[in-house]
Amino acid sequence: MTPITEVEGRRVALSNLEKVLYPETGFTKAELVHYYATSADVLLPHLRERAVSFLRYPDGPEGQLFFTKNVPPGTPEWVTTAEVPRSSADSPARMVVVQDLASLVWAANLVTEFHTHQWLVQHPDEADRLVFDLDPGAPATVVHCCQVALWLRERLAADGIEAYPKTAGSKGLHLLASVRGSSSEETSEYAKALAVEAERAMPRLVVHRMTKSLRPGKVFVDWSQNAGRKTTATPYTLRARRAPLVSAPVTWEEVADCRNPAQLEFQAGDIAPRLQDLGDLMAGLLDPDAATPLP
């Protein structure tokens, strides 16, 4: 019989809690649900009012992985959903919006990564986030991503934009900034221009095109995730990797001091102590008064 738990007055079904999802560490589904529930205070503000794409891995990272963008069958009626635009040729999609702890625990039971757009469901035509996904091509590592991130930080600061770094939770680094007054298309154009500029400044280290043959030993500055239809891993989401790695916010000091990829690997168990010591390092993204118009 599937156990039922009550979360903020909502009945939430939880299943297969004893299943080991990450064999390398023995991390179970119960631990995954617990991680999301205990990280809710910092995770939920980055999810609220944003349509969520779920990257599901119900049998662990070594099993089948699949994206769920539309509202999954069996979604409780109390979970918030919203119509979101797709291409002009398609009718709107209806997607989940995780607004509260009960919805987060329900979604955690699906075993998922959380991915969100760079805009709020109330204003799909206006980007409120700028994102760069720094992806190293072997033998480059996150150490090389840190060098690029520091350059981008200074370049964005020259335009009055404050960047916040987090680990991808896999092998790279993400930079996010709070922006206002521009469409996703305009934000993408600005991000691409900076990626091209970074390649010109560091031609041996940076590539701005996705072409695989160009990427070995370099950092791909992926500006394309600013497109209105694309999503990026949400801060604090677990990732479907070999271990329960988290897309964890980091300090600029940690970025500058990184000499080994292991220095920027954070698992679920590392997050609570970091939050106690550092708080939400991306809280600045949530202040609408801090959002900066693009130049």
CSV table of C-alpha atoms in Angstrom, one decimal:
chain,number,residue,atom,x,y,z
A,1,MET,CA,0.0,0.0,0.0
A,2,THR,CA,1.4,3.4,-1.0
A,3,PRO,CA,2.0,5.5,2.1
A,4,ILE,CA,0.3,8.8,2.4
A,5,THR,CA,1.8,11.8,4.2
A,6,GLU,CA,0.1,15.1,5.1
A,7,VAL,CA,2.0,18.2,4.0
A,8,GLU,CA,0.5,21.6,5.0
A,9,GLY,CA,-3.0,20.1,5.0
A,10,ARG,CA,-2.5,18.3,1.6
A,11,ARG,CA,-2.4,14.5,1.3
A,12,VAL,CA,0.6,13.4,-0.7
A,13,ALA,CA,1.2,9.8,-1.8
A,14,LEU,CA,4.8,8.6,-1.6
A,15,SER,CA,6.0,5.4,-3.2
A,16,ASN,CA,9.1,3.1,-3.3
A,17,LEU,CA,10.8,5.2,-0.6
A,18,GLU,CA,13.4,2.4,0.0
A,19,LYS,CA,14.5,2.3,-3.6
A,20,VAL,CA,18.2,3.1,-4.0
A,21,LEU,CA,18.5,5.7,-6.7
A,22,TYR,CA,22.3,6.4,-6.6
A,23,PRO,CA,24.0,3.0,-6.2
A,24,GLU,CA,27.5,4.6,-5.8
A,25,THR,CA,26.4,6.2,-2.5
A,26,GLY,CA,23.3,4.2,-1.5
A,27,PHE,CA,21.2,7.4,-1.6
A,28,THR,CA,17.5,6.4,-1.6
A,29,LYS,CA,14.3,7.9,-2.8
A,30,ALA,CA,13.4,8.6,0.8
A,31,GLU,CA,16.6,10.7,1.1
A,32,LEU,CA,15.8,12.5,-2.1
A,33,VAL,CA,12.3,13.5,-0.9
A,34,HIS,CA,13.8,14.5,2.5
A,35,TYR,CA,16.4,16.6,0.7
A,36,TYR,CA,13.8,18.5,-1.2
A,37,ALA,CA,11.5,18.9,1.8
A,38,THR,CA,14.3,20.3,4.0
A,39,SER,CA,15.7,22.6,1.3
A,40,ALA,CA,12.2,24.0,0.5
A,41,ASP,CA,12.9,27.4,2.2
A,42,VAL,CA,15.6,28.2,-0.4
A,43,LEU,CA,14.4,26.1,-3.4
A,44,LEU,CA,10.8,27.2,-3.5
A,45,PRO,CA,11.5,31.0,-4.1
A,46,HIS,CA,13.5,30.0,-7.2
A,47,LEU,CA,10.6,27.8,-8.4
A,48,ARG,CA,7.6,30.0,-7.6
A,49,GLU,CA,5.7,31.6,-10.6
A,50,ARG,CA,7.9,29.6,-13.1
A,51,ALA,CA,6.7,26.8,-15.3
A,52,VAL,CA,8.7,23.7,-14.5
A,53,SER,CA,10.1,21.1,-16.8
A,54,PHE,CA,10.8,17.8,-15.0
A,55,LEU,CA,13.7,15.7,-16.0
A,56,ARG,CA,12.6,12.4,-14.4
A,57,TYR,CA,14.7,9.4,-13.5
A,58,PRO,CA,12.5,7.1,-11.5
A,59,ASP,CA,14.9,4.2,-11.6
A,60,GLY,CA,18.0,6.3,-10.9
A,61,PRO,CA,20.5,8.0,-13.2
A,62,GLU,CA,21.4,4.7,-14.9
A,63,GLY,CA,17.7,4.1,-15.8
A,64,GLN,CA,15.5,5.9,-18.3
A,65,LEU,CA,15.6,9.7,-18.2
A,66,PHE,CA,12.8,11.6,-19.8
A,67,PHE,CA,11.6,15.2,-19.8
A,68,THR,CA,8.0,15.9,-18.7
A,69,LYS,CA,6.9,19.4,-19.8
A,70,ASN,CA,3.1,19.1,-19.8
A,71,VAL,CA,1.2,18.4,-16.6
A,72,PRO,CA,1.8,14.7,-15.7
A,73,PRO,CA,-1.2,12.4,-15.5
A,74,GLY,CA,-2.4,12.0,-11.9
A,75,THR,CA,-1.4,15.5,-10.9
A,76,PRO,CA,-3.5,16.5,-7.8
A,77,GLU,CA,-6.0,19.2,-8.5
A,78,TRP,CA,-4.4,21.4,-5.8
A,79,VAL,CA,-1.1,21.7,-7.7
A,80,THR,CA,-0.9,25.0,-9.5
A,81,THR,CA,-0.7,24.8,-13.3
A,82,ALA,CA,-0.4,27.5,-15.9
A,83,GLU,CA,-0.8,27.9,-19.7
A,84,VAL,CA,2.5,28.9,-21.2
A,85,PRO,CA,3.3,29.9,-24.8
A,86,ARG,CA,5.0,27.7,-27.3
A,87,SER,CA,5.9,28.6,-30.8
A,88,SER,CA,3.4,30.7,-32.7
A,89,ALA,CA,2.3,27.6,-34.7
A,90,ASP,CA,1.4,25.6,-31.5
A,91,SER,CA,-1.3,26.0,-29.0
A,92,PRO,CA,-0.2,26.9,-25.4
A,93,ALA,CA,1.1,24.2,-23.2
A,94,ARG,CA,-0.1,23.6,-19.6
A,95,MET,CA,2.7,23.1,-17.2
A,96,VAL,CA,3.2,22.7,-13.4
A,97,VAL,CA,4.1,25.7,-11.3
A,98,VAL,CA,5.6,24.6,-7.9
A,99,GLN,CA,4.3,27.1,-5.4
A,100,ASP,CA,4.3,25.4,-2.0
A,101,LEU,CA,5.8,22.7,0.1
A,102,ALA,CA,3.1,20.1,-0.7
A,103,SER,CA,3.6,20.6,-4.4
A,104,LEU,CA,7.3,20.3,-4.0
A,105,VAL,CA,7.0,17.0,-2.0
A,106,TRP,CA,4.6,15.7,-4.6
A,107,ALA,CA,7.0,16.6,-7.4
A,108,ALA,CA,9.9,15.0,-5.5
A,109,ASN,CA,8.0,11.7,-5.4
A,110,LEU,CA,8.3,11.7,-9.2
A,111,VAL,CA,12.1,11.6,-8.8
A,112,THR,CA,13.1,14.6,-10.9
A,113,GLU,CA,15.4,17.4,-11.6
A,114,PHE,CA,13.7,20.8,-11.7
A,115,HIS,CA,14.3,23.0,-14.8
A,116,THR,CA,12.8,26.5,-15.1
A,117,HIS,CA,12.5,29.2,-17.8
A,118,GLN,CA,14.1,32.6,-17.5
A,119,TRP,CA,10.7,34.3,-17.2
A,120,LEU,CA,7.6,34.3,-14.9
A,121,VAL,CA,4.3,32.8,-16.0
A,122,GLN,CA,2.6,36.1,-15.5
A,123,HIS,CA,5.0,37.8,-17.9
A,124,PRO,CA,6.2,35.3,-20.5
A,125,ASP,CA,7.2,38.0,-22.9
A,126,GLU,CA,9.7,39.6,-20.5
A,127,ALA,CA,12.9,37.8,-19.4
A,128,ASP,CA,13.7,38.4,-15.7
A,129,ARG,CA,16.9,36.2,-15.8
A,130,LEU,CA,20.0,36.2,-17.8
A,131,VAL,CA,21.9,32.9,-17.8
A,132,PHE,CA,25.2,31.5,-19.1
A,133,ASP,CA,25.9,27.8,-19.0
A,134,LEU,CA,29.6,27.2,-19.0
A,135,ASP,CA,30.2,23.7,-20.3
A,136,PRO,CA,33.8,22.3,-20.5
A,137,GLY,CA,34.9,20.0,-23.3
A,138,ALA,CA,37.3,17.4,-22.0
A,139,PRO,CA,40.1,17.7,-21.0
A,140,ALA,CA,38.9,21.1,-19.8
A,141,THR,CA,37.1,21.0,-16.5
A,142,VAL,CA,35.1,23.3,-14.2
A,143,VAL,CA,38.4,24.8,-13.2
A,144,HIS,CA,38.6,26.3,-16.7
A,145,CYS,CA,34.9,27.3,-16.4
A,146,CYS,CA,35.9,29.3,-13.3
A,147,GLN,CA,38.4,31.3,-15.3
A,148,VAL,CA,35.7,32.2,-17.9
A,149,ALA,CA,33.2,32.9,-15.2
A,150,LEU,CA,35.5,35.5,-13.6
A,151,TRP,CA,35.9,37.2,-16.9
A,152,LEU,CA,32.1,37.3,-17.5
A,153,ARG,CA,31.6,38.6,-14.0
A,154,GLU,CA,33.8,41.6,-14.7
A,155,ARG,CA,32.3,42.2,-18.2
A,156,LEU,CA,28.7,42.0,-16.8
A,157,ALA,CA,29.7,44.4,-14.0
A,158,ALA,CA,30.8,46.9,-16.6
A,159,ASP,CA,27.2,46.9,-17.8
A,160,GLY,CA,25.9,47.3,-14.2
A,161,ILE,CA,24.8,43.6,-14.0
A,162,GLU,CA,25.6,41.5,-10.9
A,163,ALA,CA,26.2,37.8,-11.7
A,164,TYR,CA,25.6,34.9,-9.3
A,165,PRO,CA,27.5,31.6,-9.8
A,166,LYS,CA,26.3,28.1,-9.1
A,167,THR,CA,27.6,24.7,-10.0
A,168,ALA,CA,25.8,22.9,-12.8
A,169,GLY,CA,25.7,19.8,-10.6
A,170,SER,CA,27.4,17.9,-13.4
A,171,LYS,CA,30.7,19.2,-14.8
A,172,GLY,CA,30.2,22.9,-15.5
A,173,LEU,CA,29.1,26.2,-14.0
A,174,HIS,CA,26.1,28.4,-14.4
A,175,LEU,CA,26.0,32.2,-14.1
A,176,LEU,CA,22.6,33.9,-13.4
A,177,ALA,CA,21.7,37.6,-13.2
A,178,SER,CA,18.4,39.4,-12.5
A,179,VAL,CA,17.4,41.6,-15.4
A,180,ARG,CA,14.3,43.5,-16.5
A,181,GLY,CA,12.7,45.3,-19.5
A,182,SER,CA,13.8,42.9,-22.3
A,183,SER,CA,12.3,40.1,-24.2
A,184,SER,CA,13.9,36.6,-24.3
A,185,GLU,CA,15.1,37.4,-27.8
A,186,GLU,CA,16.8,40.6,-26.7
A,187,THR,CA,18.4,38.8,-23.7
A,188,SER,CA,19.6,36.0,-26.0
A,189,GLU,CA,21.2,38.6,-28.3
A,190,TYR,CA,23.0,40.3,-25.5
A,191,ALA,CA,24.2,37.0,-24.0
A,192,LYS,CA,25.5,35.9,-27.5
A,193,ALA,CA,27.4,39.1,-27.9
A,194,LEU,CA,29.1,38.6,-24.6
A,195,ALA,CA,29.9,35.0,-25.5
A,196,VAL,CA,31.5,36.1,-28.8
A,197,GLU,CA,33.4,38.8,-26.9
A,198,ALA,CA,34.7,36.2,-24.4
A,199,GLU,CA,35.9,34.0,-27.3
A,200,ARG,CA,37.8,37.0,-28.8
A,201,ALA,CA,39.3,37.8,-25.4
A,202,MET,CA,40.3,34.1,-24.7
A,203,PRO,CA,40.4,32.3,-28.0
A,204,ARG,CA,42.3,29.3,-26.6
A,205,LEU,CA,39.9,28.8,-23.8
A,206,VAL,CA,36.4,29.8,-25.0
A,207,VAL,CA,34.0,28.8,-27.8
A,208,HIS,CA,30.6,30.3,-28.3
A,209,ARG,CA,29.4,27.9,-30.9
A,210,MET,CA,27.9,24.5,-30.1
A,211,THR,CA,29.8,22.6,-32.8
A,212,LYS,CA,31.3,19.6,-31.1
A,213,SER,CA,34.5,19.6,-33.1
A,214,LEU,CA,35.3,23.0,-31.7
A,215,ARG,CA,34.8,22.2,-28.0
A,216,PRO,CA,37.6,19.8,-26.9
A,217,GLY,CA,39.8,21.5,-24.3
A,218,LYS,CA,37.6,24.6,-24.3
A,219,VAL,CA,34.7,26.1,-22.4
A,220,PHE,CA,31.5,26.4,-24.4
A,221,VAL,CA,29.7,29.6,-23.3
A,222,ASP,CA,26.1,28.5,-23.9
A,223,TRP,CA,24.1,31.7,-24.3
A,224,SER,CA,21.2,29.9,-26.0
A,225,GLN,CA,19.4,29.0,-22.8
A,226,ASN,CA,18.1,32.5,-22.7
A,227,ALA,CA,15.6,31.6,-25.5
A,228,GLY,CA,12.1,31.8,-24.3
A,229,ARG,CA,11.4,28.1,-24.9
A,230,LYS,CA,14.5,26.8,-23.0
A,231,THR,CA,15.0,25.9,-19.4
A,232,THR,CA,18.0,25.7,-17.0
A,233,ALA,CA,18.5,23.6,-13.9
A,234,THR,CA,17.0,25.4,-10.9
A,235,PRO,CA,19.3,26.4,-8.0
A,236,TYR,CA,19.4,23.6,-5.5
A,237,THR,CA,17.9,20.9,-7.7
A,238,LEU,CA,19.4,17.4,-7.5
A,239,ARG,CA,20.9,16.1,-10.7
A,240,ALA,CA,20.7,12.7,-12.3
A,241,ARG,CA,24.4,12.0,-12.2
A,242,ARG,CA,26.6,9.3,-10.7
A,243,ALA,CA,26.0,10.7,-7.2
A,244,PRO,CA,23.3,12.9,-5.7
A,245,LEU,CA,25.0,16.1,-6.9
A,246,VAL,CA,23.3,19.4,-6.4
A,247,SER,CA,23.3,22.5,-8.6
A,248,ALA,CA,24.6,24.5,-5.7
A,249,PRO,CA,25.2,28.3,-5.5
A,250,VAL,CA,28.8,29.1,-4.7
A,251,THR,CA,30.7,32.2,-3.6
A,252,TRP,CA,32.9,34.1,-6.0
A,253,GLU,CA,35.8,33.3,-3.6
A,254,GLU,CA,35.2,29.6,-4.2
A,255,VAL,CA,35.2,30.2,-7.9
A,256,ALA,CA,38.4,32.2,-7.8
A,257,ASP,CA,40.1,29.6,-5.6
A,258,CYS,CA,39.1,26.5,-7.5
A,259,ARG,CA,42.1,24.4,-8.5
A,260,ASN,CA,40.4,21.0,-8.6
A,261,PRO,CA,37.0,20.0,-9.8
A,262,ALA,CA,36.2,18.2,-6.5
A,263,GLN,CA,36.3,21.6,-4.8
A,264,LEU,CA,33.0,22.5,-6.6
A,265,GLU,CA,31.2,19.2,-6.2
A,266,PHE,CA,28.4,19.3,-3.6
A,267,GLN,CA,26.1,16.5,-2.7
A,268,ALA,CA,22.7,16.6,-1.0
A,269,GLY,CA,24.3,16.2,2.4
A,270,ASP,CA,26.5,19.2,1.9
A,271,ILE,CA,23.7,21.7,1.4
A,272,ALA,CA,22.3,22.1,4.9
A,273,PRO,CA,25.6,23.0,6.4
A,274,ARG,CA,26.3,25.5,3.6
A,275,LEU,CA,22.9,27.1,4.1
A,276,GLN,CA,23.5,27.4,7.8
A,277,ASP,CA,26.9,29.1,7.2
A,278,LEU,CA,26.2,31.1,4.0
A,279,GLY,CA,22.4,31.3,3.6
A,280,ASP,CA,21.0,31.4,0.0
A,281,LEU,CA,23.9,32.8,-2.0
A,282,MET,CA,21.4,33.5,-4.8
A,283,ALA,CA,18.9,35.5,-2.7
A,284,GLY,CA,19.9,38.6,-4.6
A,285,LEU,CA,18.2,37.2,-7.7
A,286,LEU,CA,14.8,37.4,-5.9
A,287,ASP,CA,14.9,41.1,-5.2
A,288,PRO,CA,12.9,42.8,-8.0
A,289,ASP,CA,14.5,46.2,-7.1
A,290,ALA,CA,17.9,44.7,-7.9
A,291,ALA,CA,17.0,43.7,-11.5
A,292,THR,CA,19.0,45.6,-14.1
A,293,PRO,CA,18.0,46.6,-17.6
A,294,LEU,CA,20.2,45.4,-20.4
A,295,PRO,CA,22.4,48.1,-21.9
